Amino acid sequence: ERVMTQSPATLSVSPGERATLSCRASQSVSNNLAWYQQKPGQAPRLLIYGASTRATGIPARFSGSGSGTEFTLTISSLQSEDFAVYYCQQYNNWPPYSFGQGTKLEIK
Amino acid sequence: QVQLQESGPGLVKPSQTLSLTCTVSGGSISSGSYYWSWIRQPAGKGLEWIGRIYTSGSTNSNPSLKSRVTISVDTSKNQFSLRLNSVTAADTAVYYCARVVVAATWFDPWGQGTLVTVSS
């Protein structure tokens, strides 16, 4: 099973600033990685797939990069609605599809 | 626009079977382009993939749960279902259903989720 490790667990950033979230795979997952945003009481929402392709309707301030074992989600200028928990998920090797433990992005 | 909605009992006794249904609207569950999946999330914790089903009835499950999981599909009702037997308190979680594009395997969209508590 591919183990996905996200860092940091919590990230404090001021509105308008850039946020950089990391996700590391225990073995290569190529570019088969997705990112999700989850707000309290809501289901996760797909942000990025294929490591760097934004899903439909996702603002351009969200960008993904990386391949192999190291991945990054960058939010270029944080808006109030961006404060949430973010998860990465690999779909290169299954079963199972595996998720990271999440990074909580909070207002500084 | 496809929407998914989970339904089922919110409380299940230990050792019994958890049963949930996901109703798909705005699209056909019989489309050959998608898998249909279950994912769960214990309170304050991360996401765990449970399993998936194709319109043909072919299934795959998380090895950690495989012996307890049954996923089925009812194309006439545009629904798919999850049964998890021999539940314990560790199975208490919000259960989500989600669509998966064949040959893509990311989850989009998701249902709103339903909380299932295992308690006597």
PDB file of C-alpha atoms in Angstrom:
ATOM      1  CA  GLU A   1       0.000   0.000   0.000  1.00  0.00           C
ATOM      2  CA  ARG A   2       1.204   3.484  -0.866  1.00  0.00           C
ATOM      3  CA  VAL A   3       1.384   5.587   2.291  1.00  0.00           C
ATOM      4  CA  MET A   4       0.737   9.281   1.734  1.00  0.00           C
ATOM      5  CA  THR A   5       2.228  11.740   4.230  1.00  0.00           C
ATOM      6  CA  GLN A   6       1.158  15.375   4.288  1.00  0.00           C
ATOM      7  CA  SER A   7       2.999  18.243   5.903  1.00  0.00           C
ATOM      8  CA  PRO A   8       2.579  20.300   7.873  1.00  0.00           C
ATOM      9  CA  ALA A   9      -0.389  19.035   9.865  1.00  0.00           C
ATOM     10  CA  THR A  10      -1.488  22.633  10.426  1.00  0.00           C
ATOM     11  CA  LEU A  11      -0.466  25.695   8.436  1.00  0.00           C
ATOM     12  CA  SER A  12      -1.218  29.236   9.628  1.00  0.00           C
ATOM     13  CA  VAL A  13      -1.260  31.849   6.874  1.00  0.00           C
ATOM     14  CA  SER A  14      -2.668  35.358   6.567  1.00  0.00           C
ATOM     15  CA  PRO A  15      -5.287  36.193   3.931  1.00  0.00           C
ATOM     16  CA  GLY A  16      -3.685  37.393   0.728  1.00  0.00           C
ATOM     17  CA  GLU A  17      -0.510  35.412   1.328  1.00  0.00           C
ATOM     18  CA  ARG A  18       0.679  32.247  -0.402  1.00  0.00           C
ATOM     19  CA  ALA A  19       0.183  28.801   1.085  1.00  0.00           C
ATOM     20  CA  THR A  20       2.284  25.784   0.158  1.00  0.00           C
ATOM     21  CA  LEU A  21       1.140  22.319   1.208  1.00  0.00           C
ATOM     22  CA  SER A  22       3.178  19.148   0.726  1.00  0.00           C
ATOM     23  CA  CYS A  23       2.329  15.532   0.098  1.00  0.00           C
ATOM     24  CA  ARG A  24       4.861  12.706  -0.038  1.00  0.00           C
ATOM     25  CA  ALA A  25       4.274   9.154  -1.274  1.00  0.00           C
ATOM     26  CA  SER A  26       6.092   6.166   0.221  1.00  0.00           C
ATOM     27  CA  GLN A  27       6.805   4.949  -3.311  1.00  0.00           C
ATOM     28  CA  SER A  28       6.370   6.566  -6.694  1.00  0.00           C
ATOM     29  CA  VAL A  29       2.794   7.252  -7.789  1.00  0.00           C
ATOM     30  CA  SER A  30       3.883   8.893 -11.066  1.00  0.00           C
ATOM     31  CA  ASN A  31       1.538  11.857 -11.542  1.00  0.00           C
ATOM     32  CA  ASN A  32      -1.512   9.949 -10.345  1.00  0.00           C
ATOM     33  CA  LEU A  33      -2.332  12.283  -7.517  1.00  0.00           C
ATOM     34  CA  ALA A  34      -5.384  14.333  -6.610  1.00  0.00           C
ATOM     35  CA  TRP A  35      -6.012  17.104  -4.098  1.00  0.00           C
ATOM     36  CA  TYR A  36      -9.270  17.762  -2.251  1.00  0.00           C
ATOM     37  CA  GLN A  37     -10.565  20.585  -0.097  1.00  0.00           C
ATOM     38  CA  GLN A  38     -12.874  19.857   2.825  1.00  0.00           C
ATOM     39  CA  LYS A  39     -14.712  22.477   4.849  1.00  0.00           C
ATOM     40  CA  PRO A  40     -16.354  21.688   8.208  1.00  0.00           C
ATOM     41  CA  GLY A  41     -19.514  19.652   7.817  1.00  0.00           C
ATOM     42  CA  GLN A  42     -19.021  19.254   4.076  1.00  0.00           C
ATOM     43  CA  ALA A  43     -17.844  16.533   1.761  1.00  0.00           C
ATOM     44  CA  PRO A  44     -14.425  16.821   0.150  1.00  0.00           C
ATOM     45  CA  ARG A  45     -14.311  18.701  -3.150  1.00  0.00           C
ATOM     46  CA  LEU A  46     -11.934  17.783  -5.963  1.00  0.00           C
ATOM     47  CA  LEU A  47      -9.422  20.542  -6.669  1.00  0.00           C
ATOM     48  CA  ILE A  48      -6.605  18.978  -8.688  1.00  0.00           C
ATOM     49  CA  TYR A  49      -6.077  15.703 -10.545  1.00  0.00           C
ATOM     50  CA  GLY A  50      -3.150  14.368 -12.516  1.00  0.00           C
ATOM     51  CA  ALA A  51      -1.003  16.249  -9.985  1.00  0.00           C
ATOM     52  CA  SER A  52      -1.445  19.565 -11.772  1.00  0.00           C
ATOM     53  CA  THR A  53      -4.781  19.785 -13.632  1.00  0.00           C
ATOM     54  CA  ARG A  54      -7.434  21.927 -12.016  1.00  0.00           C
ATOM     55  CA  ALA A  55     -10.894  20.415 -11.803  1.00  0.00           C
ATOM     56  CA  THR A  56     -13.815  22.203 -13.390  1.00  0.00           C
ATOM     57  CA  GLY A  57     -14.653  25.481 -11.694  1.00  0.00           C
ATOM     58  CA  ILE A  58     -11.545  25.613  -9.496  1.00  0.00           C
ATOM     59  CA  PRO A  59      -9.982  29.095  -9.368  1.00  0.00           C
ATOM     60  CA  ALA A  60      -6.598  29.668 -10.953  1.00  0.00           C
ATOM     61  CA  ARG A  61      -5.053  30.585  -7.586  1.00  0.00           C
ATOM     62  CA  PHE A  62      -4.944  26.826  -6.887  1.00  0.00           C
ATOM     63  CA  SER A  63      -2.059  25.024  -8.536  1.00  0.00           C
ATOM     64  CA  GLY A  64      -0.504  21.596  -8.159  1.00  0.00           C
ATOM     65  CA  SER A  65       2.936  20.331  -9.015  1.00  0.00           C
ATOM     66  CA  GLY A  66       5.217  17.368  -8.587  1.00  0.00           C
ATOM     67  CA  SER A  67       5.586  13.790  -9.703  1.00  0.00           C
ATOM     68  CA  GLY A  68       6.936  10.542  -8.363  1.00  0.00           C
ATOM     69  CA  THR A  69       6.948  10.909  -4.599  1.00  0.00           C
ATOM     70  CA  GLU A  70       6.872  14.649  -3.929  1.00  0.00           C
ATOM     71  CA  PHE A  71       3.872  16.872  -4.577  1.00  0.00           C
ATOM     72  CA  THR A  72       2.848  20.413  -3.742  1.00  0.00           C
ATOM     73  CA  LEU A  73      -0.453  22.275  -3.646  1.00  0.00           C
ATOM     74  CA  THR A  74      -0.025  26.037  -3.812  1.00  0.00           C
ATOM     75  CA  ILE A  75      -2.693  28.621  -3.170  1.00  0.00           C
ATOM     76  CA  SER A  76      -1.289  31.863  -4.516  1.00  0.00           C
ATOM     77  CA  SER A  77      -3.329  34.457  -2.635  1.00  0.00           C
ATOM     78  CA  LEU A  78      -5.467  33.100   0.144  1.00  0.00           C
ATOM     79  CA  GLN A  79      -9.101  34.067   0.265  1.00  0.00           C
ATOM     80  CA  SER A  80     -11.274  33.648   3.348  1.00  0.00           C
ATOM     81  CA  GLU A  81     -13.086  30.719   1.743  1.00  0.00           C
ATOM     82  CA  ASP A  82      -9.823  28.800   1.279  1.00  0.00           C
ATOM     83  CA  PHE A  83      -9.317  28.064   4.954  1.00  0.00           C
ATOM     84  CA  ALA A  84     -10.125  24.371   5.193  1.00  0.00           C
ATOM     85  CA  VAL A  85      -8.529  20.939   5.390  1.00  0.00           C
ATOM     86  CA  TYR A  86      -6.720  19.671   2.300  1.00  0.00           C
ATOM     87  CA  TYR A  87      -6.125  16.028   1.421  1.00  0.00           C
ATOM     88  CA  CYS A  88      -3.988  14.382  -1.204  1.00  0.00           C
ATOM     89  CA  GLN A  89      -4.933  11.013  -2.710  1.00  0.00           C
ATOM     90  CA  GLN A  90      -2.945   8.627  -4.880  1.00  0.00           C
ATOM     91  CA  TYR A  91      -4.567   6.465  -7.515  1.00  0.00           C
ATOM     92  CA  ASN A  92      -1.500   4.912  -9.079  1.00  0.00           C
ATOM     93  CA  ASN A  93      -1.496   1.706  -7.064  1.00  0.00           C
ATOM     94  CA  TRP A  94      -4.618   0.119  -5.692  1.00  0.00           C
ATOM     95  CA  PRO A  95      -6.238  -1.400  -3.838  1.00  0.00           C
ATOM     96  CA  PRO A  96      -6.499   0.617  -1.827  1.00  0.00           C
ATOM     97  CA  TYR A  97      -6.683   4.146  -3.073  1.00  0.00           C
ATOM     98  CA  SER A  98      -4.952   5.976  -0.242  1.00  0.00           C
ATOM     99  CA  PHE A  99      -5.290   9.449   1.199  1.00  0.00           C
ATOM    100  CA  GLY A 100      -2.948  11.597   3.211  1.00  0.00           C
ATOM    101  CA  GLN A 101      -3.921  12.493   6.748  1.00  0.00           C
ATOM    102  CA  GLY A 102      -4.705  16.084   5.773  1.00  0.00           C
ATOM    103  CA  THR A 103      -3.316  19.583   6.286  1.00  0.00           C
ATOM    104  CA  LYS A 104      -5.463  22.093   8.118  1.00  0.00           C
ATOM    105  CA  LEU A 105      -5.041  25.564   6.654  1.00  0.00           C
ATOM    106  CA  GLU A 106      -5.975  28.145   9.270  1.00  0.00           C
ATOM    107  CA  ILE A 107      -6.077  31.895   9.450  1.00  0.00           C
ATOM    108  CA  LYS A 108      -3.024  33.495  11.009  1.00  0.00           C
TER     109      LYS A 108
ATOM    110  CA  GLN B   1     -25.107  17.714 -13.107  1.00  0.00           C
ATOM    111  CA  VAL B   2     -24.743  14.442 -11.261  1.00  0.00           C
ATOM    112  CA  GLN B   3     -25.607  14.424  -7.571  1.00  0.00           C
ATOM    113  CA  LEU B   4     -25.238  11.636  -5.028  1.00  0.00           C
ATOM    114  CA  GLN B   5     -27.151  11.198  -1.782  1.00  0.00           C
ATOM    115  CA  GLU B   6     -26.483   8.681   0.962  1.00  0.00           C
ATOM    116  CA  SER B   7     -29.257   7.215   3.092  1.00  0.00           C
ATOM    117  CA  GLY B   8     -29.582   4.629   5.822  1.00  0.00           C
ATOM    118  CA  PRO B   9     -29.754   4.121   9.584  1.00  0.00           C
ATOM    119  CA  GLY B  10     -27.698   6.484  11.676  1.00  0.00           C
ATOM    120  CA  LEU B  11     -27.300   4.011  14.531  1.00  0.00           C
ATOM    121  CA  VAL B  12     -26.177   0.398  14.324  1.00  0.00           C
ATOM    122  CA  LYS B  13     -25.556  -2.002  17.192  1.00  0.00           C
ATOM    123  CA  PRO B  14     -22.174  -3.695  17.604  1.00  0.00           C
ATOM    124  CA  SER B  15     -21.817  -7.005  15.726  1.00  0.00           C
ATOM    125  CA  GLN B  16     -24.695  -6.095  13.406  1.00  0.00           C
ATOM    126  CA  THR B  17     -24.613  -5.035   9.750  1.00  0.00           C
ATOM    127  CA  LEU B  18     -24.341  -1.474   8.535  1.00  0.00           C
ATOM    128  CA  SER B  19     -26.409  -0.859   5.399  1.00  0.00           C
ATOM    129  CA  LEU B  20     -26.321   2.301   3.315  1.00  0.00           C
ATOM    130  CA  THR B  21     -27.663   3.286  -0.077  1.00  0.00           C
ATOM    131  CA  CYS B  22     -26.432   5.952  -2.472  1.00  0.00           C
ATOM    132  CA  THR B  23     -28.963   7.394  -4.901  1.00  0.00           C
ATOM    133  CA  VAL B  24     -27.597   8.934  -8.074  1.00  0.00           C
ATOM    134  CA  SER B  25     -29.513  11.724  -9.778  1.00  0.00           C
ATOM    135  CA  GLY B  26     -28.807  13.772 -12.877  1.00  0.00           C
ATOM    136  CA  GLY B  27     -27.139  10.877 -14.654  1.00  0.00           C
ATOM    137  CA  SER B  28     -27.355   7.143 -15.199  1.00  0.00           C
ATOM    138  CA  ILE B  29     -25.518   4.749 -12.922  1.00  0.00           C
ATOM    139  CA  SER B  30     -25.436   2.407 -15.923  1.00  0.00           C
ATOM    140  CA  SER B  31     -23.000   4.629 -17.787  1.00  0.00           C
ATOM    141  CA  GLY B  32     -19.967   2.590 -18.614  1.00  0.00           C
ATOM    142  CA  SER B  33     -17.736   5.558 -17.929  1.00  0.00           C
ATOM    143  CA  TYR B  34     -17.826   5.412 -14.133  1.00  0.00           C
ATOM    144  CA  TYR B  35     -17.199   3.386 -11.040  1.00  0.00           C
ATOM    145  CA  TRP B  36     -19.219   4.085  -7.915  1.00  0.00           C
ATOM    146  CA  SER B  37     -17.387   4.164  -4.627  1.00  0.00           C
ATOM    147  CA  TRP B  38     -17.730   4.321  -0.847  1.00  0.00           C
ATOM    148  CA  ILE B  39     -15.369   6.252   1.427  1.00  0.00           C
ATOM    149  CA  ARG B  40     -15.565   6.880   5.155  1.00  0.00           C
ATOM    150  CA  GLN B  41     -14.193   9.371   7.644  1.00  0.00           C
ATOM    151  CA  PRO B  42     -14.147   8.903  11.421  1.00  0.00           C
ATOM    152  CA  ALA B  43     -14.743  12.108  13.357  1.00  0.00           C
ATOM    153  CA  GLY B  44     -11.710  14.369  13.250  1.00  0.00           C
ATOM    154  CA  LYS B  45      -9.746  11.903  11.158  1.00  0.00           C
ATOM    155  CA  GLY B  46      -8.779  11.265   7.572  1.00  0.00           C
ATOM    156  CA  LEU B  47     -10.422   9.510   4.662  1.00  0.00           C
ATOM    157  CA  GLU B  48     -10.494   5.756   4.090  1.00  0.00           C
ATOM    158  CA  TRP B  49     -11.521   4.185   0.790  1.00  0.00           C
ATOM    159  CA  ILE B  50     -13.906   1.286   1.343  1.00  0.00           C
ATOM    160  CA  GLY B  51     -14.601  -0.066  -2.124  1.00  0.00           C
ATOM    161  CA  ARG B  52     -16.093   0.465  -5.554  1.00  0.00           C
ATOM    162  CA  ILE B  53     -18.498  -1.137  -7.995  1.00  0.00           C
ATOM    163  CA  TYR B  54     -18.888  -1.004 -11.745  1.00  0.00           C
ATOM    164  CA  THR B  55     -22.247  -1.054 -13.475  1.00  0.00           C
ATOM    165  CA  SER B  56     -21.638  -4.712 -14.369  1.00  0.00           C
ATOM    166  CA  GLY B  57     -21.535  -5.553 -10.666  1.00  0.00           C
ATOM    167  CA  SER B  58     -17.789  -6.068 -10.558  1.00  0.00           C
ATOM    168  CA  THR B  59     -16.356  -4.888  -7.249  1.00  0.00           C
ATOM    169  CA  ASN B  60     -13.054  -4.068  -5.552  1.00  0.00           C
ATOM    170  CA  SER B  61     -12.563  -3.419  -1.855  1.00  0.00           C
ATOM    171  CA  ASN B  62      -9.965  -2.188   0.590  1.00  0.00           C
ATOM    172  CA  PRO B  63      -8.059  -5.267   1.763  1.00  0.00           C
ATOM    173  CA  SER B  64      -8.350  -4.025   5.342  1.00  0.00           C
ATOM    174  CA  LEU B  65     -12.155  -4.348   5.125  1.00  0.00           C
ATOM    175  CA  LYS B  66     -12.631  -6.808   2.300  1.00  0.00           C
ATOM    176  CA  SER B  67     -13.983  -9.716   4.293  1.00  0.00           C
ATOM    177  CA  ARG B  68     -16.738  -7.539   5.807  1.00  0.00           C
ATOM    178  CA  VAL B  69     -17.730  -5.444   2.802  1.00  0.00           C
ATOM    179  CA  THR B  70     -20.402  -6.074   0.195  1.00  0.00           C
ATOM    180  CA  ILE B  71     -21.163  -3.493  -2.471  1.00  0.00           C
ATOM    181  CA  SER B  72     -24.068  -3.953  -4.865  1.00  0.00           C
ATOM    182  CA  VAL B  73     -25.787  -1.968  -7.597  1.00  0.00           C
ATOM    183  CA  ASP B  74     -29.443  -1.617  -8.581  1.00  0.00           C
ATOM    184  CA  THR B  75     -29.531  -0.026 -12.001  1.00  0.00           C
ATOM    185  CA  SER B  76     -33.342   0.046 -12.062  1.00  0.00           C
ATOM    186  CA  LYS B  77     -33.312   2.410  -9.101  1.00  0.00           C
ATOM    187  CA  ASN B  78     -30.092   4.217 -10.051  1.00  0.00           C
ATOM    188  CA  GLN B  79     -28.643   3.230  -6.677  1.00  0.00           C
ATOM    189  CA  PHE B  80     -25.696   1.388  -5.235  1.00  0.00           C
ATOM    190  CA  SER B  81     -25.360   0.057  -1.731  1.00  0.00           C
ATOM    191  CA  LEU B  82     -22.883  -0.800   0.991  1.00  0.00           C
ATOM    192  CA  ARG B  83     -23.149  -3.514   3.570  1.00  0.00           C
ATOM    193  CA  LEU B  84     -20.515  -3.775   6.298  1.00  0.00           C
ATOM    194  CA  ASN B  85     -20.974  -6.660   8.673  1.00  0.00           C
ATOM    195  CA  SER B  86     -19.758  -7.374  12.209  1.00  0.00           C
ATOM    196  CA  VAL B  87     -19.414  -3.684  12.986  1.00  0.00           C
ATOM    197  CA  THR B  88     -17.631  -2.293  16.044  1.00  0.00           C
ATOM    198  CA  ALA B  89     -17.223   1.185  17.477  1.00  0.00           C
ATOM    199  CA  ALA B  90     -14.245   1.608  15.137  1.00  0.00           C
ATOM    200  CA  ASP B  91     -16.680   1.662  12.222  1.00  0.00           C
ATOM    201  CA  THR B  92     -18.337   4.825  13.530  1.00  0.00           C
ATOM    202  CA  ALA B  93     -17.777   7.423  10.810  1.00  0.00           C
ATOM    203  CA  VAL B  94     -19.291   9.665   8.192  1.00  0.00           C
ATOM    204  CA  TYR B  95     -19.829   7.515   5.116  1.00  0.00           C
ATOM    205  CA  TYR B  96     -19.608   9.115   1.682  1.00  0.00           C
ATOM    206  CA  CYS B  97     -20.480   7.819  -1.733  1.00  0.00           C
ATOM    207  CA  ALA B  98     -18.653   9.193  -4.743  1.00  0.00           C
ATOM    208  CA  ARG B  99     -18.287   8.769  -8.486  1.00  0.00           C
ATOM    209  CA  VAL B 100     -15.026   7.673 -10.061  1.00  0.00           C
ATOM    210  CA  VAL B 101     -14.171   8.100 -13.711  1.00  0.00           C
ATOM    211  CA  VAL B 102     -13.016   4.820 -15.223  1.00  0.00           C
ATOM    212  CA  ALA B 103      -9.282   4.944 -15.965  1.00  0.00           C
ATOM    213  CA  ALA B 104      -9.020   8.123 -13.911  1.00  0.00           C
ATOM    214  CA  THR B 105      -9.828   7.110 -10.338  1.00  0.00           C
ATOM    215  CA  TRP B 106     -10.168  10.354  -8.561  1.00  0.00           C
ATOM    216  CA  PHE B 107     -13.435  10.998  -6.700  1.00  0.00           C
ATOM    217  CA  ASP B 108     -15.843  13.555  -8.110  1.00  0.00           C
ATOM    218  CA  PRO B 109     -18.499  14.385  -7.122  1.00  0.00           C
ATOM    219  CA  TRP B 110     -19.194  13.229  -3.580  1.00  0.00           C
ATOM    220  CA  GLY B 111     -22.413  12.836  -1.685  1.00  0.00           C
ATOM    221  CA  GLN B 112     -22.944  15.013   1.373  1.00  0.00           C
ATOM    222  CA  GLY B 113     -22.166  12.107   3.695  1.00  0.00           C
ATOM    223  CA  THR B 114     -24.123  10.353   6.405  1.00  0.00           C
ATOM    224  CA  LEU B 115     -23.026   9.731   9.969  1.00  0.00           C
ATOM    225  CA  VAL B 116     -23.265   6.166  11.200  1.00  0.00           C
ATOM    226  CA  THR B 117     -22.707   5.522  14.877  1.00  0.00           C
ATOM    227  CA  VAL B 118     -22.042   2.024  16.182  1.00  0.00           C
ATOM    228  CA  SER B 119     -23.324   1.783  19.718  1.00  0.00           C
ATOM    229  CA  SER B 120     -25.541  -0.388  21.850  1.00  0.00           C
TER     230      SER B 120
END
